[in-house]
Tab-separated table of C-alpha atoms and ligand atoms in Angstrom:
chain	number	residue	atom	x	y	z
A	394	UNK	CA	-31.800	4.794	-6.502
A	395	UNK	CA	-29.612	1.721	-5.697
A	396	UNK	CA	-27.864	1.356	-2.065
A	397	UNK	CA	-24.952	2.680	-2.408
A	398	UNK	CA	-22.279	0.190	-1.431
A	399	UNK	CA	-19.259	1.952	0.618
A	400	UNK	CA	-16.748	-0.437	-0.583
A	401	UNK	CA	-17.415	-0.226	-4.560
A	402	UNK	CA	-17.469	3.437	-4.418
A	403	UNK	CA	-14.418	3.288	-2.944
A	404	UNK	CA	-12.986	1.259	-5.622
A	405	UNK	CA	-14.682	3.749	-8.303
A	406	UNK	CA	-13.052	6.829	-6.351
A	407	UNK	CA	-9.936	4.837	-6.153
A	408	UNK	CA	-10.014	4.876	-10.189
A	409	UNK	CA	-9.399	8.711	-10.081
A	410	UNK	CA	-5.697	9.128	-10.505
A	411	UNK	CA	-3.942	11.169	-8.056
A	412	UNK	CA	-0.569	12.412	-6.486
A	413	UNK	CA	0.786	11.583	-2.872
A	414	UNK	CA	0.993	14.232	0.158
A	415	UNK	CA	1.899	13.646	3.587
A	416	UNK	CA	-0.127	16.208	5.748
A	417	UNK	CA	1.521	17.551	8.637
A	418	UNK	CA	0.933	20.019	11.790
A	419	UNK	CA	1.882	20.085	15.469
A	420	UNK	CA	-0.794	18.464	18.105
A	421	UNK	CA	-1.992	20.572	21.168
A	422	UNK	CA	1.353	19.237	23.310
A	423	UNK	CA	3.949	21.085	19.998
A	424	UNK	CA	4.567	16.843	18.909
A	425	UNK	CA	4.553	16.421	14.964
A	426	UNK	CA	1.745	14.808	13.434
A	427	UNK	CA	1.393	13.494	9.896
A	428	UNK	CA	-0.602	11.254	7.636
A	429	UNK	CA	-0.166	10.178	3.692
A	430	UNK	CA	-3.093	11.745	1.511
A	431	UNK	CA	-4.191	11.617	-1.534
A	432	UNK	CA	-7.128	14.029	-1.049
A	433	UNK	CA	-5.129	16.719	-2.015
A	434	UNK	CA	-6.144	19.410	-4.166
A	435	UNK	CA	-5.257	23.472	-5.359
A	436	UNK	CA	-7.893	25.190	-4.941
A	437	UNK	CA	-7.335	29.127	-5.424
A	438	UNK	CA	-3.991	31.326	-6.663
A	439	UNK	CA	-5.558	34.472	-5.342
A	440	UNK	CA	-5.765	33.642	-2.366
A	441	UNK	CA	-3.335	30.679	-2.494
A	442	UNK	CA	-5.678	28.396	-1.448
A	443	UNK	CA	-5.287	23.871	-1.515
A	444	UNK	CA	-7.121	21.695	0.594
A	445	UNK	CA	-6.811	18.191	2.045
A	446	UNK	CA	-9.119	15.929	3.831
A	447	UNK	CA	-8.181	14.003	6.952
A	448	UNK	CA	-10.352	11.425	7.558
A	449	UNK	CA	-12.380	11.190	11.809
A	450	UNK	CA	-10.994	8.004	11.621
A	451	UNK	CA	-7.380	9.194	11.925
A	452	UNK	CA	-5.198	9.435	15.631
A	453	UNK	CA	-4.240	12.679	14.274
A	454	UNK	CA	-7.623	14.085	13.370
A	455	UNK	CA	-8.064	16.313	16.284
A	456	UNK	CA	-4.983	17.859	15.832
A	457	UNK	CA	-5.434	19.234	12.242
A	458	UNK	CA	-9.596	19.757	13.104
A	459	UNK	CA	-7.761	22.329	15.692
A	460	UNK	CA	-4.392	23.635	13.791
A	461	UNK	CA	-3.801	27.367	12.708
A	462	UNK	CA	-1.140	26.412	10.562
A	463	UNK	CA	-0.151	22.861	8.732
A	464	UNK	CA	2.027	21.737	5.805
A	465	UNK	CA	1.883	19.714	2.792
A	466	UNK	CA	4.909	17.876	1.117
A	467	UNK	CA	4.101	16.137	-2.084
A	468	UNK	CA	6.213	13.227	-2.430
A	469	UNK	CA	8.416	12.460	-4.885
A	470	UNK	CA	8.527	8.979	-7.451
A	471	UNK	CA	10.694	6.571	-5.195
A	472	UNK	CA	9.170	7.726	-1.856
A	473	UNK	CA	6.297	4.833	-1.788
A	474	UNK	CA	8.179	3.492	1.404
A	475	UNK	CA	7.209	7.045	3.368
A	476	UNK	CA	3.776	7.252	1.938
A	477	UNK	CA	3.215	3.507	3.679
A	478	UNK	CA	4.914	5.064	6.698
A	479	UNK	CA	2.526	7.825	7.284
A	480	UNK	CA	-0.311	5.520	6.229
A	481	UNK	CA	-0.064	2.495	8.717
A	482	UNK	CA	3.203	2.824	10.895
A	483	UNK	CA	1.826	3.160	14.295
A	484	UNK	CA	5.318	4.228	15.842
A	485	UNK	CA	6.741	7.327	15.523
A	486	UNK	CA	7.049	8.284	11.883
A	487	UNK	CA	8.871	11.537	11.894
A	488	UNK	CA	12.061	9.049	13.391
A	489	UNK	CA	11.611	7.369	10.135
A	490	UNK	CA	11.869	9.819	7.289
A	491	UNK	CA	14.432	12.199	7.171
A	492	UNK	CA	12.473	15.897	7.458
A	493	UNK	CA	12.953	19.225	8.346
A	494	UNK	CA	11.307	21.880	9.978
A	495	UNK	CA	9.890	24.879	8.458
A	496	UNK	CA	8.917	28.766	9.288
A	497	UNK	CA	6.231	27.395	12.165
A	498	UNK	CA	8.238	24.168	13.216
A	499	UNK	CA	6.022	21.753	11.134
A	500	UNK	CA	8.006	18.866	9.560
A	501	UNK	CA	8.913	18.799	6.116
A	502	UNK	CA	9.508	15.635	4.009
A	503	UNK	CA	12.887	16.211	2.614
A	504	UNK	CA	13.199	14.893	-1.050
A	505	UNK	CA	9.475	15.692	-2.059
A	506	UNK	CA	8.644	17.414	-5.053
A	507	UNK	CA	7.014	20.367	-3.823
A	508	UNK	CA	6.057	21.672	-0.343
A	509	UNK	CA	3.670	24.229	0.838
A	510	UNK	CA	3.634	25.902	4.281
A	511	UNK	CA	-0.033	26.917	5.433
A	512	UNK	CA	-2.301	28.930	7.636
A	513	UNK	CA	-5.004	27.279	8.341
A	514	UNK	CA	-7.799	29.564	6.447
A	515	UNK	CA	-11.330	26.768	7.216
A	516	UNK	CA	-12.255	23.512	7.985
A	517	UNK	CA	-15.587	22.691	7.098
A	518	UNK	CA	-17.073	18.918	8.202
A	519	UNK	CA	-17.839	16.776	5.397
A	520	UNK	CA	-19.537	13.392	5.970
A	521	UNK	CA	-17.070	10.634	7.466
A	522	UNK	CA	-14.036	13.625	6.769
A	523	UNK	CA	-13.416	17.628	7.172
A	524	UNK	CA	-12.234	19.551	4.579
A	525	UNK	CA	-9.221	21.493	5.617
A	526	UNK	CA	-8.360	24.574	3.446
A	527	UNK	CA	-4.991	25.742	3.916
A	528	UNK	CA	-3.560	29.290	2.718
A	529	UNK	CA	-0.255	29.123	1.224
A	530	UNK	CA	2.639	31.558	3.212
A	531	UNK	CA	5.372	29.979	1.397
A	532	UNK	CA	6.275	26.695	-1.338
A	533	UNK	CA	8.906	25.335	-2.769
A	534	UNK	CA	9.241	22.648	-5.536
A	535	UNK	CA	12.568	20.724	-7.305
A	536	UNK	CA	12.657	19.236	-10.805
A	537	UNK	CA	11.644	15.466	-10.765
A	538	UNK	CA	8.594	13.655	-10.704
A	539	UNK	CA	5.987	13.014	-8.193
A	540	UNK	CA	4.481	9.862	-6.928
A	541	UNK	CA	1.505	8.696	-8.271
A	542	UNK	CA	-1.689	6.995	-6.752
A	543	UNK	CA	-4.268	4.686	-9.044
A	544	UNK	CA	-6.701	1.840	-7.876
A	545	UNK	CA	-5.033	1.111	-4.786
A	546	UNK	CA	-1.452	0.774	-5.995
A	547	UNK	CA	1.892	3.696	-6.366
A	548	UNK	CA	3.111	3.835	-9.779
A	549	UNK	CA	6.327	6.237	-10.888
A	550	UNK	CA	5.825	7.253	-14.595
A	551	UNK	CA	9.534	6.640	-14.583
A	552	UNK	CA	9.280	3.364	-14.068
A	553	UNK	CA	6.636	3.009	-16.273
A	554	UNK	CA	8.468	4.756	-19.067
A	555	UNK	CA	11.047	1.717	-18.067
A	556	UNK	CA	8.556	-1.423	-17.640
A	557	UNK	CA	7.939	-0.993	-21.822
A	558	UNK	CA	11.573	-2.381	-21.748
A	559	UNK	CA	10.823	-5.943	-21.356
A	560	UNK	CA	14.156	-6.395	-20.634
A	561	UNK	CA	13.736	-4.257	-17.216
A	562	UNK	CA	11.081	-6.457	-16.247
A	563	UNK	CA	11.453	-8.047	-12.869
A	564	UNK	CA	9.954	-11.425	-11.828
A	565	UNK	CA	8.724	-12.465	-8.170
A	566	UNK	CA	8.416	-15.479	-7.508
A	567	UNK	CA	6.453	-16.222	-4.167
A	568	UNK	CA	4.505	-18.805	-1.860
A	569	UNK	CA	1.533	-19.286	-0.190
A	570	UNK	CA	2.843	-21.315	2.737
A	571	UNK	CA	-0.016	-23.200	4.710
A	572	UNK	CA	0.889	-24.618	8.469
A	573	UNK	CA	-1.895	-25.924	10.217
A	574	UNK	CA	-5.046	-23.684	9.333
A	575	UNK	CA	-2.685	-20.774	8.617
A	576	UNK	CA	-0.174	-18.994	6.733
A	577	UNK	CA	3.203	-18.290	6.777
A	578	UNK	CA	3.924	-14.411	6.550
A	579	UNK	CA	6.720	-11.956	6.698
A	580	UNK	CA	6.332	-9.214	9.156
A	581	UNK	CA	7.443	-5.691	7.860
A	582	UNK	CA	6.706	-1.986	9.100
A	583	UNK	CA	5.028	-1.554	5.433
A	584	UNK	CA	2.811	-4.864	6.239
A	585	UNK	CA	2.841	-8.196	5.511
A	586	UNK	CA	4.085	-10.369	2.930
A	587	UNK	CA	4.710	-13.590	1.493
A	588	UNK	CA	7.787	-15.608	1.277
A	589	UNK	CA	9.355	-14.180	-2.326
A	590	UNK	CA	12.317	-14.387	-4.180
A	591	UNK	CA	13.413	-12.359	-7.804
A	592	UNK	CA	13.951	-14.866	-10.303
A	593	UNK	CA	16.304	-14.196	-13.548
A	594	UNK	CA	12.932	-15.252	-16.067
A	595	UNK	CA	10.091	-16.744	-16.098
A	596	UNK	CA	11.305	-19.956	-16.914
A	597	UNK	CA	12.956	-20.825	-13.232
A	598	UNK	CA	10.058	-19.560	-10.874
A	599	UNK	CA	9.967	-22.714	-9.077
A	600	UNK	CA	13.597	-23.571	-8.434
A	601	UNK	CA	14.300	-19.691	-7.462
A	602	UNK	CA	11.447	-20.304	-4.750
A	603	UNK	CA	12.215	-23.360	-3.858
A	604	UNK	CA	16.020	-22.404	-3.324
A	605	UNK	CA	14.804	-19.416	-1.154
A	606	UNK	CA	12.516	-21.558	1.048
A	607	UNK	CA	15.119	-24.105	1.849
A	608	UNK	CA	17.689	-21.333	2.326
A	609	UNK	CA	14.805	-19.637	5.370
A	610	UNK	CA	14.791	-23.546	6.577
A	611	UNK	CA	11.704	-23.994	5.519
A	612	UNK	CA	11.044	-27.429	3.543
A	613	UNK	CA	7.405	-26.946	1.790
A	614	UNK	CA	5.538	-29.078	-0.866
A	615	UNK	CA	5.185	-26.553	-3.784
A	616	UNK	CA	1.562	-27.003	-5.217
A	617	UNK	CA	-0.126	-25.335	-7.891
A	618	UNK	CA	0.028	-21.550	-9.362
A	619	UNK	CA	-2.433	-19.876	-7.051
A	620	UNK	CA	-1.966	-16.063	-8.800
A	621	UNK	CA	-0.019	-14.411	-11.672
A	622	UNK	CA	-0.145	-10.591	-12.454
A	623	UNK	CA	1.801	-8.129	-13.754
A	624	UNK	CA	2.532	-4.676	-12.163
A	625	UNK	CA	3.081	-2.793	-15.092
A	626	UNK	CA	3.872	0.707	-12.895
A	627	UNK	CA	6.813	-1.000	-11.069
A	628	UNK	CA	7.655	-3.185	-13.654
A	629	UNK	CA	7.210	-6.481	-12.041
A	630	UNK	CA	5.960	-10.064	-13.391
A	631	UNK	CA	3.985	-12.024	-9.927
A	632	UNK	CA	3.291	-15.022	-9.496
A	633	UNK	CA	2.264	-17.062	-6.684
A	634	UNK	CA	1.902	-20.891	-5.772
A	635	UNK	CA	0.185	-22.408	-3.068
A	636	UNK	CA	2.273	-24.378	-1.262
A	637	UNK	CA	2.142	-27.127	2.090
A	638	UNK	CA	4.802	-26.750	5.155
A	639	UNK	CA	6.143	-30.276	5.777
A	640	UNK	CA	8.899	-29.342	7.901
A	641	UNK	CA	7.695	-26.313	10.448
A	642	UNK	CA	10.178	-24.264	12.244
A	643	UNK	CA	9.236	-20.645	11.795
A	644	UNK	CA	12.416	-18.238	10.404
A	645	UNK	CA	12.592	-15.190	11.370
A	646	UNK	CA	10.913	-12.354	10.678
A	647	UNK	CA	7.567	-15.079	9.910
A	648	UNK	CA	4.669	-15.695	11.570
A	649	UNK	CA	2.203	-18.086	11.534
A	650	UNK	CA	-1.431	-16.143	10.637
A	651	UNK	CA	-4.653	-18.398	11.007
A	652	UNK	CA	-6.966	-17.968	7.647
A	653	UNK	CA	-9.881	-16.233	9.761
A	654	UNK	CA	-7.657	-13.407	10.586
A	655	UNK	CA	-6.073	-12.615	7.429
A	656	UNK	CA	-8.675	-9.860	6.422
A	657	UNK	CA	-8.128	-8.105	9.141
A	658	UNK	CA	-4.353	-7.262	8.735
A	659	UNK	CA	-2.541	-4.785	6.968
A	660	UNK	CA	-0.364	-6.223	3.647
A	661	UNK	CA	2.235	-4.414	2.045
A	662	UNK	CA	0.410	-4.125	-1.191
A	663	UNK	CA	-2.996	-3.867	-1.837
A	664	UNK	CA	-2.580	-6.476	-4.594
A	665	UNK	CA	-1.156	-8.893	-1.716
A	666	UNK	CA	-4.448	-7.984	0.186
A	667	UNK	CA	-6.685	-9.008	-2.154
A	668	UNK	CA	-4.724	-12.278	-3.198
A	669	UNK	CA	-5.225	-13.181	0.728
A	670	UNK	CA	-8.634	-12.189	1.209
A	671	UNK	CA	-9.325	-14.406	-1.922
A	672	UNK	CA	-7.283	-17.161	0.065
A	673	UNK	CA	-8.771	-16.819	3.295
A	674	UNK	CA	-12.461	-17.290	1.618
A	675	UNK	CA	-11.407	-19.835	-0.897
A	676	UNK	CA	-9.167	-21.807	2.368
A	677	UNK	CA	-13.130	-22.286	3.942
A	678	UNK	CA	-14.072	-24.564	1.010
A	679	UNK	CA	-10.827	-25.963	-0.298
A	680	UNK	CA	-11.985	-24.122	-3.610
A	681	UNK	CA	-9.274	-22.553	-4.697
A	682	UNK	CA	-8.817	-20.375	-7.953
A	683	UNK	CA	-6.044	-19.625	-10.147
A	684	UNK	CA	-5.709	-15.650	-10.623
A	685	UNK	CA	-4.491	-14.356	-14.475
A	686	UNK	CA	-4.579	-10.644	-14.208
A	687	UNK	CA	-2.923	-7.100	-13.702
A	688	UNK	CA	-2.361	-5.695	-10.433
A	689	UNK	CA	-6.186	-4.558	-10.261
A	690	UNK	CA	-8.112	-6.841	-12.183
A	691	UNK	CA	-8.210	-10.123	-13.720
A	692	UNK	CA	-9.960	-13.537	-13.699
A	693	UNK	CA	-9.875	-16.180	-11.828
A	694	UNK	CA	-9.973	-19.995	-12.859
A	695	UNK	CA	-10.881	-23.349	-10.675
A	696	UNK	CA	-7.898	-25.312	-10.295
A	697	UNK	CA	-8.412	-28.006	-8.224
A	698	UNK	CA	-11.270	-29.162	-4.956
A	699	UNK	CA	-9.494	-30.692	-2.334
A	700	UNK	CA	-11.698	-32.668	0.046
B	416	FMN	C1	-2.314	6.764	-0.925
B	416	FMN	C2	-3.079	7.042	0.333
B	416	FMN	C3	-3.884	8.154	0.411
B	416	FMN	C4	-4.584	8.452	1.574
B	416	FMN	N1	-5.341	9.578	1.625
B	416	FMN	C5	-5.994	9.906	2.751
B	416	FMN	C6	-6.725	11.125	2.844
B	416	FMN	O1	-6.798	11.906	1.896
B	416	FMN	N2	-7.347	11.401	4.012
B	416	FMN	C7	-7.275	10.556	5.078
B	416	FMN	O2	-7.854	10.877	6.122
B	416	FMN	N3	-6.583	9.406	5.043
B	416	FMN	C8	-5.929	9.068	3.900
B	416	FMN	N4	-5.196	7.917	3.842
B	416	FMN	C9	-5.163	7.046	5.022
B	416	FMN	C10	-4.236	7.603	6.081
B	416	FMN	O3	-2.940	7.886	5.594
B	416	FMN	C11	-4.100	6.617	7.239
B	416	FMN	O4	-5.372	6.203	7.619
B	416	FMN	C12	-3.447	7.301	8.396
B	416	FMN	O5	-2.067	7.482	8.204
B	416	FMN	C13	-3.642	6.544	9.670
B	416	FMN	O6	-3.061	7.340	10.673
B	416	FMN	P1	-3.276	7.055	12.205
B	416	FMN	O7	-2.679	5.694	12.460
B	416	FMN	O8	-2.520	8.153	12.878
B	416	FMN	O9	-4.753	7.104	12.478
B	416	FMN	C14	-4.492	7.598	2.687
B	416	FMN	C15	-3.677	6.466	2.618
B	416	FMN	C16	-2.978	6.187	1.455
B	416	FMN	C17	-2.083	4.962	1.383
């Protein structure tokens, strides 16, 4: 049998399509803990039985390894922003996301599609995870859809439904900025992100970005087309062109990340991710590739070998 390589299975588990969750139960000290899942699952109607899986890696893992009671909220198309909230905000997310309390205290997302209040009934250790198996004392759901989870990226079959309108497709338009052995990126509480602006069509990508730059007071030598994808779940049209600082006073909200430590943050989309991981290698060798894809796959062609 082959090693099995952690990453690539994680890419092949990542092909299973889910729904959203953000777990939630009180910690030792009665504080509110949560985290986004998507290892949700029913399990049993009689017993109500689901279960989730919080990972050992997570602050909170302690806390639902010890809980008698936790709560699931299943969030609802639209809610991507408190899905990245519970996933990487290291603040205090309950002060973010409106929620409310339920029969044992534990917080509630308000505006999911379906919650379900639970007494803890096992946890049972599973590899790098546990496997926490929750009894159902009460639920509620509202009409609407939920939020759904495929190879690394949200998607809304609403907006999906909407994207086969061509004429509600979106374009963004954005730059990869180098100054001085780095790159220019926008700090958010979702992650990080390029400089972007939403062009009318496809035909004015260039002046729309250049227009934007200029307007942050940033004056930049546009270069070539460095990535172009579509995101057919939000209904978006990327594309991406290197581009050279000439004039460097940081605006703010930016910050100046060197190459080697780009694959060690946290982006605000995993399609962002991979564009700068490619970056980061490809900035090493002045090799870089144009990308023609989707949000998760594509190819990539040689477009130029600086010296
Ligand atoms: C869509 C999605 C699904 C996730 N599913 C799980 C999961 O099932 N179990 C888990 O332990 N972490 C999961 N995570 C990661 C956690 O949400 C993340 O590591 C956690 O919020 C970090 O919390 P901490 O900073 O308190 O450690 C998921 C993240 C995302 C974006």
């Amino acid at each position: 049998m082959s090693e099995i390589e952690p990453r690539e299975l994680r890419d092949a588990f990542g092909r299973f399509m889910t729904g959203v969750t953000v777990v939630t139960c009180l910690d030792e000290a009665g504080r509110p803990v949560g985290f986004t899942a998507n290892s949700f699952s029913s399990v049993s109607l009689s017993p109500p039985l689901l279960l989730v899986c919080p990972g050992k890696f997570l602050s909170s893992f302690k806390a639902f390894s010890a809980c008698s009671s936790f709560a699931v909220s299943v969030l609802s198309e639209g809610q991507e922003d408190i899905a990245n909230v519970f996933a990487g905000y290291k603040g205090d997310r309950f002060a973010r996301v409106d929620h409310t309390p339920n029969c044992d205290g534990i917080p509630l997302i308000d505006g999911a599609v379906a919650s379900f209040s639970c007494r803890t009934h096992q946890v049972m250790p599973a590899g790098d995870h546990s496997i926490l198996v929750g009894e159902v004392r009460e639920f509620a759901q509202s009409p609407g859809r939920g939020l759904g989870y495929s190879g690394g990226q949200f998607f809304s079959l609403g907006l999906e439904h909407k994207a086969r309108d061509p004429g509600a497709r979106k374009n963004i338009c954005g730059a990869l900025v180098e100054v001085d052995g780095g790159v220019l990126l926008k700090a958010s509480p979702e992650g990080y992100g390029l400089p972007e602006c939403v062009a009318p069509d496809r035909t004015s990508l260039r002046v729309c970005l250049r227009n934007e730059l200029q307007e942050l007071g940033m004056d930049v030598e546009l270069g070539p087309v460095y990535s172009v994808f579509d995101d057919p779940s939000q209904g978006i049209h990327f594309a991406y062109l290197l581009a050279k600082a000439t004039h460097v006073s940081l605006p703010a909200g930016f910050e100046r990340i060197p190459f080697s430590e780009l694959p060690g943050l946290t982006f605000k989309s995993a399609a962002t991710a991979r564009m700068l991981e490619r970056f980061a290698e490809e900035a090493r060798t002045r090799n870089f590739n144009l990308y023609l894809g989707d949000a998760v796959s594509g190819e990539t062609h040689q477009i130029q070998e600086r010296a």
